[in-house]
Amino acid sequence: MAQYLEIKAQHEDCILFFRLGDFYEMFYDDAVTAARELEITLTRRDKKNPIPMCGVPYHSAKGYIEKLVDKGYKVAICEQMENPREVKGMVKREVIQIITPGTVMDGSLDESSSNYLMAITRDREFHIAYADISTGELKVTQCTEEILFNELASIKPSEIIVNESLDKTLNERINQITSVISIHNASADVMPSQAADLPAASRQSVQLLFDYVTTTQMRDLTHIDNARYYHAVDYMRLDMYAKRNLELTESIRLKTKKGTLLSIFNETKTPMGHRLQKEWIERPLIKKGDINRRHEQVALLNDHFFERESLRERLAEVYDIERLVGRVSFGNANAKDLVQLKYSIEQLPAINHILNEMKMPDIPAEAVSGLADLLQGLEEEAPISIKEGGLFKTGYHQTLDEYREAAKNGKQWLSEMQQTERERTGIRSLKVAFNKVFGYYIEISKANLHQFDAEHYGYTRKQTLTNAERYITEDLKEKEALILGAEEKLVDLEYELFLDLREQVKAYTMDLKKIARRLAELDCLQNFSQVAMKNDYVRPVFNERKLSLVDSRHPVVEKVMSKEEYVPNDCTLDDDQYIDLITGPNMSGKSTYMRQVALISIMAQMGSYVPCSSAELPLFDQIFTRIGAADDLVSGQSTFMVEMLEARNALKNATADSLIIFDEIGRGTSTYDGLSLAQAMIEYVHDHIKAKTLFSTHYHELVQLEETLSGLENIHVAAKEYKGELIFLHKVMPGAVENSYGIHVAQLADLPLEVIDRANTILKQFEENSENDRQDTLQSAGLDQTEAPQLTFNLFDSGIEETIKQLDIARMTPIEALLKLQELQDQLK
Ligand code: ADP
């Protein structure tokens, strides 16, 4: 236990798998956690010593480790470093590897997403370096605190490494994004060669990353690419709220792909393409030239239906080259992996042929043409293990063929021997067989033994069983040596040849990575084209400052209804009219409309076509959103607080080139607070930011702003009443809505009819009374209209004020509020 505690103290943040004979044991809190997560039995060490413990057999530990790492734990593997039989006393033990969510190489890796490990360091700014160890990708950038969190939201690392100098509050914020934070201080002062071309300040983060991986994995990292430095400002800026609210790659509620923008772009054919697609969605471009390049290639693909189809068929035959290459360089690729690599590069000539037909730039395939030849010798159906032979085809290597021949001939000889011995002895059931302990033998069953003279036939008895005797002969012994020798040599030689071949493949790493990257891009572009054709998208045009969408649709919502059902809408915003204030009953389609404008802008800038009949767009530098009531339960913030944080982010960072989507600001607080905040925000955006803005509201008072703010116009989503029922037209029209139809929506929600009827009566009374009161009050006071509000407040002097103060408006339904109001009014009558 002393040894255990000493080792555990060095690995506090890991679950320590402590090797004891054939088991890995866990103790104390580790045991409690592991027993719960792995559903294994928790025991006590012994009665005197009630330390909680649990264990897993070492030969099946892999699955358990993967499960823990998958759940976000780190696992330290502590092995016995000496043979217990050879030492007296305590066996030496050491941690030989630490497996963490960011450093897993195989097993449970999801092929549809990258698995990033990120290191963050700080001087005046933040420096981040992140790598996917399974593919060798390494990226580096430098940013402010604000952008750091945007980056974290799009990269979604599975593990973050910081050094001790990063301050506590920041760590807490990071903790909200991933729970797997490793505090690590670079021990060695070695600068990895991959960081050589970086600006000096950025090298620290790469160094931290590498040092962490080498100390936890205890292997070298030559397969990691040279760092690629990028500027976050080269992409459209989407903060974490926008990414979440717009459901780009993950739905808000279920955190799944269903219902997201990514789910629309589901026509990729390769795992690399799928991962890159996700990145393209998370990082729309902002340079017109880059975007147009993508659009042009999509246009070419659209024009070539048959070529696109054949291209898609070919891409479907391409395996995950990035991860295969990662395994080759990491030294854990098997023969199956290399066969997959071979199939993949065999597709290249055909792919290039198709690209030429379409006049698209081809893939640099010549660089690896020798590789396909090199891999021809591999057996297509090779086993997973590389230590049991069966890896190469006949003809790959002369000596190998000779051994095989010898082994095969030996077996042939054995079956012939069985035949001749049967004839010689006249025993038809005589068998020539093999087992691991005794080698080859001749077996004669008991029934045949009574008249059998072993010596006569030159048989020597080797083993007696209850119902048979086993013998050997000189000849058989000789052949045995030959056969076993050949098989052993065969397996050894295959293994050696395989390692040698893998080394040769390694030389192609860089070329293969380039090819993989190009194939991934091509896959994304054909995906864009396929999706555009399938869903009737058009190519967007970029201009300086105007947004004009004709017949635009929400790409996700339109998919869940039939074509006729979805009502397309226009949207126009320019430098003179840059704020649309949207009113309309609940459920009429306000959010859908606003989201679709944001999604279309993102799609356009990622290089895709868009769901419109024509689309003209400016290049947005950033998109901000404040949508829906998604309680941020994870970080423990209330709905209203999240609302204000989202709004703050927009007001602080938006420019005249940004797009702001504000859906129902101020809902989470009392009416007057909410209304005042909403109006103040609109005025601020109008006067200071001038960003293109869509602002939906249920505060009717705000529609008056059109008169004072020249850049603002009212629009509404139409609904109409027909025979007492509300019909949603989902059509966006100029002007403000006249009626909020709240009770109609309640009716749709199937509230008891009595409640609906009563509410209608109350509403009618309320409307009449308020008009009468107003007239009365105005007349009796002899005041003109502008002074009227002041007077209404005087009514509160009647002692009702206290009752009103006590009301918890945020917790009341509109109906309850109406009832309360009537009660108060009755008291005043
Ligand atoms: P609001 O924000 O006004 O409460 P939503 O945008 O949430 O309304 O829309 C409510 C529902 O109306 C959506 O779930 C969708 O099914 C439907 N809807 C919205 N816009 C359209 C449209 N343009 N055409 C057809 N149905 C629509």
PDB file of C-alpha atoms in Angstrom, residues 742-760 813-816 818-819:
ATOM      1  CA  GLY A 742     -52.494  35.129 -27.421  1.00  0.00           C
ATOM      2  CA  ILE A 743     -55.764  33.458 -26.521  1.00  0.00           C
ATOM      3  CA  HIS A 744     -55.956  31.795 -29.921  1.00  0.00           C
ATOM      4  CA  VAL A 745     -52.594  30.218 -29.390  1.00  0.00           C
ATOM      5  CA  ALA A 746     -53.732  29.021 -25.983  1.00  0.00           C
ATOM      6  CA  GLN A 747     -56.677  27.434 -27.755  1.00  0.00           C
ATOM      7  CA  LEU A 748     -54.327  25.662 -30.136  1.00  0.00           C
ATOM      8  CA  ALA A 749     -52.532  24.277 -27.133  1.00  0.00           C
ATOM      9  CA  ASP A 750     -55.826  22.661 -26.172  1.00  0.00           C
ATOM     10  CA  LEU A 751     -56.484  24.488 -22.902  1.00  0.00           C
ATOM     11  CA  PRO A 752     -59.909  23.642 -21.394  1.00  0.00           C
ATOM     12  CA  LEU A 753     -62.626  25.373 -23.379  1.00  0.00           C
ATOM     13  CA  GLU A 754     -63.996  27.009 -20.236  1.00  0.00           C
ATOM     14  CA  VAL A 755     -60.726  28.791 -19.686  1.00  0.00           C
ATOM     15  CA  ILE A 756     -60.592  29.987 -23.282  1.00  0.00           C
ATOM     16  CA  ASP A 757     -64.169  31.282 -23.187  1.00  0.00           C
ATOM     17  CA  ARG A 758     -63.656  32.999 -19.896  1.00  0.00           C
ATOM     18  CA  ALA A 759     -60.440  34.586 -21.137  1.00  0.00           C
ATOM     19  CA  ASN A 760     -62.225  35.911 -24.210  1.00  0.00           C
ATOM     20  CA  THR A 813     -49.390  33.105 -16.932  1.00  0.00           C
ATOM     21  CA  PRO A 814     -51.101  35.747 -19.075  1.00  0.00           C
ATOM     22  CA  ILE A 815     -54.460  34.324 -18.032  1.00  0.00           C
ATOM     23  CA  GLU A 816     -53.635  34.584 -14.342  1.00  0.00           C
ATOM     24  CA  LEU A 818     -55.760  39.009 -16.608  1.00  0.00           C
ATOM     25  CA  LEU A 819     -57.789  37.496 -13.792  1.00  0.00           C
TER      26      LEU A 819
END
